[in-house]
PDB file of C-alpha atoms and ligand atoms in Angstrom:
ATOM      1  CA  MET F   8      21.140   4.058 -29.921  1.00 81.00           C
ATOM      2  CA  LYS F   9      17.413   4.742 -31.183  1.00 94.00           C
ATOM      3  CA  THR F  10      15.309   6.705 -28.671  1.00 97.00           C
ATOM      4  CA  VAL F  11      11.644   7.146 -28.023  1.00 98.00           C
ATOM      5  CA  LEU F  12      10.201  10.468 -26.095  1.00 98.00           C
ATOM      6  CA  VAL F  13       8.103   9.247 -23.179  1.00 98.00           C
ATOM      7  CA  ASN F  14       5.772  11.707 -21.430  1.00 98.00           C
ATOM      8  CA  VAL F  15       3.972  10.666 -18.129  1.00 98.00           C
ATOM      9  CA  VAL F  16       0.838  13.111 -17.585  1.00 98.00           C
ATOM     10  CA  THR F  17      -1.222  13.352 -14.778  1.00 98.00           C
ATOM     11  CA  PRO F  18      -4.531  16.021 -14.109  1.00 97.00           C
ATOM     12  CA  ASP F  19      -1.772  17.982 -11.816  1.00 96.00           C
ATOM     13  CA  GLY F  20       0.749  18.291 -14.635  1.00 97.00           C
ATOM     14  CA  PRO F  21       3.401  16.446 -16.355  1.00 98.00           C
ATOM     15  CA  VAL F  22       5.719  13.972 -14.366  1.00 98.00           C
ATOM     16  CA  TYR F  23       7.860  12.538 -16.554  1.00 98.00           C
ATOM     17  CA  ASP F  24       9.258  14.170 -20.192  1.00 98.00           C
ATOM     18  CA  ALA F  25      12.447  12.420 -21.866  1.00 97.00           C
ATOM     19  CA  ASP F  26      13.844  10.417 -24.797  1.00 97.00           C
ATOM     20  CA  VAL F  27      14.575   6.702 -23.655  1.00 98.00           C
ATOM     21  CA  GLU F  28      15.871   3.424 -25.175  1.00 98.00           C
ATOM     22  CA  MET F  29      13.232   1.452 -23.960  1.00 98.00           C
ATOM     23  CA  VAL F  30      10.026   1.780 -21.808  1.00 98.00           C
ATOM     24  CA  SER F  31       8.171  -0.781 -19.778  1.00 98.00           C
ATOM     25  CA  VAL F  32       4.659  -0.594 -17.945  1.00 98.00           C
ATOM     26  CA  LYS F  33       2.388  -3.234 -16.428  1.00 98.00           C
ATOM     27  CA  ALA F  34      -0.541  -3.241 -18.789  1.00 98.00           C
ATOM     28  CA  GLN F  35      -4.001  -5.161 -18.055  1.00 97.00           C
ATOM     29  CA  SER F  36      -2.889  -7.757 -20.421  1.00 96.00           C
ATOM     30  CA  GLY F  37       0.586  -8.249 -18.925  1.00 97.00           C
ATOM     31  CA  GLU F  38       4.197  -6.919 -18.839  1.00 97.00           C
ATOM     32  CA  LEU F  39       4.695  -4.538 -22.020  1.00 97.00           C
ATOM     33  CA  GLY F  40       8.228  -3.856 -23.335  1.00 97.00           C
ATOM     34  CA  ILE F  41       7.976  -0.765 -25.904  1.00 98.00           C
ATOM     35  CA  LEU F  42      11.003  -0.171 -28.163  1.00 97.00           C
ATOM     36  CA  PRO F  43      11.582   2.943 -30.556  1.00 97.00           C
ATOM     37  CA  GLY F  44       9.218   2.583 -33.758  1.00 97.00           C
ATOM     38  CA  HIS F  45       6.893   0.247 -31.966  1.00 97.00           C
ATOM     39  CA  ILE F  46       3.433  -0.125 -33.850  1.00 97.00           C
ATOM     40  CA  PRO F  47       0.901   2.378 -32.569  1.00 98.00           C
ATOM     41  CA  MET F  48      -1.674   0.930 -29.780  1.00 97.00           C
ATOM     42  CA  VAL F  49      -3.263   1.687 -26.702  1.00 98.00           C
ATOM     43  CA  ALA F  50      -3.750  -0.123 -23.572  1.00 98.00           C
ATOM     44  CA  PRO F  51      -5.077   0.460 -20.158  1.00 98.00           C
ATOM     45  CA  LEU F  52      -2.496  -0.011 -17.309  1.00 98.00           C
ATOM     46  CA  GLU F  53      -2.539  -1.555 -13.933  1.00 98.00           C
ATOM     47  CA  ILE F  54      -1.198   0.114 -10.518  1.00 98.00           C
ATOM     48  CA  GLY F  55       2.770  -0.537 -11.113  1.00 98.00           C
ATOM     49  CA  ALA F  56       6.072   0.572 -12.079  1.00 98.00           C
ATOM     50  CA  VAL F  57       7.028   2.435 -15.368  1.00 98.00           C
ATOM     51  CA  ARG F  58      10.883   1.467 -16.333  1.00 98.00           C
ATOM     52  CA  LEU F  59      12.323   3.882 -18.432  1.00 98.00           C
ATOM     53  CA  LYS F  60      15.855   2.744 -19.651  1.00 98.00           C
ATOM     54  CA  GLN F  61      18.437   5.192 -20.990  1.00 95.00           C
ATOM     55  CA  GLY F  62      21.922   3.763 -21.252  1.00 93.00           C
ATOM     56  CA  SER F  63      22.970   1.857 -18.220  1.00 93.00           C
ATOM     57  CA  SER F  64      20.381   3.707 -16.103  1.00 94.00           C
ATOM     58  CA  THR F  65      16.705   2.510 -15.246  1.00 96.00           C
ATOM     59  CA  GLU F  66      14.669   5.440 -13.826  1.00 97.00           C
ATOM     60  CA  LEU F  67      11.135   4.194 -11.829  1.00 98.00           C
ATOM     61  CA  VAL F  68       7.731   5.993 -12.276  1.00 98.00           C
ATOM     62  CA  ALA F  69       5.125   4.695  -9.698  1.00 98.00           C
ATOM     63  CA  VAL F  70       1.611   5.241 -11.686  1.00 98.00           C
ATOM     64  CA  SER F  71      -1.804   4.287 -10.368  1.00 97.00           C
ATOM     65  CA  GLY F  72      -3.315   2.777 -13.480  1.00 93.00           C
ATOM     66  CA  GLY F  73      -4.264   4.802 -16.504  1.00 97.00           C
ATOM     67  CA  PHE F  74      -3.421   4.435 -20.257  1.00 98.00           C
ATOM     68  CA  ILE F  75      -0.244   3.986 -22.559  1.00 98.00           C
ATOM     69  CA  GLU F  76      -0.646   5.214 -25.617  1.00 98.00           C
ATOM     70  CA  VAL F  77       2.140   4.211 -28.219  1.00 98.00           C
ATOM     71  CA  ARG F  78       3.127   5.665 -31.243  1.00 97.00           C
ATOM     72  CA  PRO F  79       6.870   4.986 -33.518  1.00 94.00           C
ATOM     73  CA  ASP F  80       8.337   8.100 -32.199  1.00 94.00           C
ATOM     74  CA  LYS F  81       6.218   8.934 -28.948  1.00 98.00           C
ATOM     75  CA  VAL F  82       4.734   7.296 -25.862  1.00 98.00           C
ATOM     76  CA  THR F  83       2.143   8.899 -23.914  1.00 98.00           C
ATOM     77  CA  ILE F  84       1.223   7.866 -20.325  1.00 98.00           C
ATOM     78  CA  LEU F  85      -1.883   9.029 -18.827  1.00 98.00           C
ATOM     79  CA  ALA F  86      -2.398   8.342 -15.432  1.00 98.00           C
ATOM     80  CA  GLN F  87      -4.450   9.675 -12.066  1.00 96.00           C
ATOM     81  CA  THR F  88      -1.245   9.660  -9.910  1.00 98.00           C
ATOM     82  CA  ALA F  89       2.388   9.624 -11.016  1.00 98.00           C
ATOM     83  CA  GLU F  90       5.393   9.802  -8.923  1.00 98.00           C
ATOM     84  CA  LYS F  91       9.280   9.600  -9.934  1.00 98.00           C
ATOM     85  CA  ALA F  92      11.019   7.104  -7.302  1.00 98.00           C
ATOM     86  CA  GLU F  93      12.954  10.284  -5.754  1.00 97.00           C
ATOM     87  CA  ASN F  94       9.610  12.006  -5.319  1.00 98.00           C
ATOM     88  CA  ILE F  95       8.233   8.962  -3.294  1.00 98.00           C
ATOM     89  CA  ASP F  96       7.474   9.910   0.487  1.00 98.00           C
ATOM     90  CA  VAL F  97       8.067   6.882   1.819  1.00 98.00           C
ATOM     91  CA  HIS F  98       6.835   7.438   5.477  1.00 98.00           C
ATOM     92  CA  ARG F  99       3.427   8.427   3.835  1.00 98.00           C
ATOM     93  CA  ALA F 100       3.318   5.484   1.746  1.00 98.00           C
ATOM     94  CA  ALA F 101       4.020   3.085   4.667  1.00 98.00           C
ATOM     95  CA  GLU F 102       1.464   5.143   6.521  1.00 98.00           C
ATOM     96  CA  ALA F 103      -1.106   4.732   3.454  1.00 98.00           C
ATOM     97  CA  LYS F 104      -0.404   1.045   3.251  1.00 98.00           C
ATOM     98  CA  ARG F 105      -0.891   0.567   7.273  1.00 97.00           C
ATOM     99  CA  ARG F 106      -4.051   2.236   6.827  1.00 95.00           C
ATOM    100  CA  ALA F 107      -5.434   0.064   3.876  1.00 95.00           C
ATOM    101  CA  GLU F 108      -4.269  -3.026   5.823  1.00 94.00           C
ATOM    102  CA  GLU F 109      -6.499  -2.065   9.039  1.00 92.00           C
ATOM    103  CA  ARG F 110      -9.368  -1.266   7.102  1.00 90.00           C
ATOM    104  CA  LEU F 111      -9.143  -4.561   5.379  1.00 91.00           C
ATOM    105  CA  THR F 112      -8.828  -6.361   8.605  1.00 89.00           C
ATOM    106  CA  HIS F 113     -12.253  -4.874   9.333  1.00 83.00           C
ATOM    107  CA  LYS F 114     -15.609  -6.083   8.133  1.00 67.00           C
ATOM    108  CA  SER F 115     -17.109  -3.147   5.964  1.00 71.00           C
ATOM    109  CA  ASP F 116     -19.300  -2.850   2.528  1.00 79.00           C
ATOM    110  CA  GLU F 117     -17.708  -4.298  -0.678  1.00 76.00           C
ATOM    111  CA  ILE F 118     -17.298  -0.556  -1.697  1.00 71.00           C
ATOM    112  CA  ASP F 119     -15.021   0.212   1.136  1.00 84.00           C
ATOM    113  CA  PHE F 120     -13.362  -3.213   0.870  1.00 87.00           C
ATOM    114  CA  LYS F 121     -12.375  -2.526  -2.640  1.00 91.00           C
ATOM    115  CA  ARG F 122     -11.390   1.372  -1.701  1.00 93.00           C
ATOM    116  CA  ALA F 123      -9.068  -0.218   0.735  1.00 94.00           C
ATOM    117  CA  GLU F 124      -7.470  -2.564  -1.502  1.00 95.00           C
ATOM    118  CA  LEU F 125      -6.815  -0.130  -4.206  1.00 96.00           C
ATOM    119  CA  ALA F 126      -5.431   1.915  -1.558  1.00 97.00           C
ATOM    120  CA  LEU F 127      -3.173  -0.917  -0.258  1.00 98.00           C
ATOM    121  CA  ARG F 128      -1.910  -1.439  -3.829  1.00 98.00           C
ATOM    122  CA  ARG F 129      -1.121   1.994  -4.512  1.00 98.00           C
ATOM    123  CA  ALA F 130       0.985   1.993  -1.375  1.00 98.00           C
ATOM    124  CA  ILE F 131       2.839  -1.312  -2.311  1.00 98.00           C
ATOM    125  CA  ASN F 132       3.431   0.048  -5.630  1.00 98.00           C
ATOM    126  CA  ARG F 133       5.017   3.255  -4.184  1.00 98.00           C
ATOM    127  CA  LEU F 134       7.007   1.297  -1.562  1.00 98.00           C
ATOM    128  CA  ASN F 135       8.533  -0.991  -4.386  1.00 98.00           C
ATOM    129  CA  VAL F 136       9.510   1.803  -6.759  1.00 98.00           C
ATOM    130  CA  THR F 137      11.562   3.392  -4.110  1.00 97.00           C
ATOM    131  CA  LYS F 138      13.608   0.206  -3.519  1.00 91.00           C
TER     132      LYS F 138
HETATM  133  P1  ATP Q 228      -2.510   8.828   0.587  1.00 94.09           P
HETATM  134  O1  ATP Q 228      -3.471   8.316   1.429  1.00 94.09           O
HETATM  135  O2  ATP Q 228      -1.212   8.889   1.248  1.00 94.09           O
HETATM  136  O3  ATP Q 228      -3.083   9.959  -0.023  1.00 94.09           O
HETATM  137  P2  ATP Q 228      -3.394   7.668  -1.428  1.00 94.09           P
HETATM  138  O4  ATP Q 228      -3.147   6.682  -2.426  1.00 94.09           O
HETATM  139  O5  ATP Q 228      -4.835   7.837  -1.120  1.00 94.09           O
HETATM  140  O6  ATP Q 228      -2.370   7.883  -0.492  1.00 94.09           O
HETATM  141  P3  ATP Q 228      -3.493   9.074  -4.155  1.00 94.09           P
HETATM  142  O7  ATP Q 228      -5.169   9.527  -4.145  1.00 94.09           O
HETATM  143  O8  ATP Q 228      -3.184   7.822  -5.100  1.00 94.09           O
HETATM  144  O9  ATP Q 228      -2.947   8.779  -2.793  1.00 94.09           O
HETATM  145  O10 ATP Q 228      -2.613  10.705  -4.571  1.00 94.09           O
HETATM  146  C1  ATP Q 228      -3.053  12.011  -4.193  1.00 94.09           C
HETATM  147  C2  ATP Q 228      -1.675  12.867  -4.429  1.00 94.09           C
HETATM  148  O11 ATP Q 228      -0.443  12.579  -3.597  1.00 94.09           O
HETATM  149  C3  ATP Q 228      -1.365  12.475  -6.280  1.00 94.09           C
HETATM  150  O12 ATP Q 228      -0.922  13.656  -6.523  1.00 94.09           O
HETATM  151  C4  ATP Q 228      -0.090  11.349  -5.862  1.00 94.09           C
HETATM  152  O13 ATP Q 228       0.900  11.392  -6.607  1.00 94.09           O
HETATM  153  C5  ATP Q 228       0.282  12.266  -4.277  1.00 94.09           C
HETATM  154  N1  ATP Q 228       0.905  10.958  -3.214  1.00 94.09           N
HETATM  155  C6  ATP Q 228       0.234   9.762  -2.811  1.00 94.09           C
HETATM  156  N2  ATP Q 228       1.104   9.312  -2.155  1.00 94.09           N
HETATM  157  C7  ATP Q 228       2.297  10.069  -2.187  1.00 94.09           C
HETATM  158  C8  ATP Q 228       3.466   9.405  -1.854  1.00 94.09           C
HETATM  159  N3  ATP Q 228       3.757   8.438  -0.953  1.00 94.09           N
HETATM  160  N4  ATP Q 228       4.665  10.258  -2.227  1.00 94.09           N
HETATM  161  C9  ATP Q 228       4.611  11.177  -2.783  1.00 94.09           C
HETATM  162  N5  ATP Q 228       3.327  11.770  -3.393  1.00 94.09           N
HETATM  163  C10 ATP Q 228       2.272  11.139  -3.199  1.00 94.09           C
END
């Protein structure tokens, strides 16, 4: 089976580095499934899950947006934050979700609203990735 090297990198350092048979991401233009040998491209990502398929197992990494750079033999995902499913603190994400929901129910300015909405999406994404 052909494989492609995938690196997931954040400002705090590398989070994932392995050869996979397929990587799927949530791009701003929609879901993208990348196989080895894909034509070069760059795309912005949504807050979402990166799915890394190797044999019968699929690993999940939660990313908070960023970019994917695809080359035929290498995929690089640059994100502000990224966590493998097993490194996600479920309690922390649940608390972040609760705080964000609380902020969204109170009237505040638009910037705070947007910030709370993004925090909520990050928390929900982290919780989904651990499921
Ligand atoms: P919180 O309010 O809990 O900090 P957040 O969405 O504001 O959540 P971020 O700013 O996205 O947090 O991330 C800050 C750092 O904490 C990053 O390094 C990120 O990987 C890490 N992180 C955030 N939430 C979790 C979590 N639930 N489990 C593990 N690491 C997390």
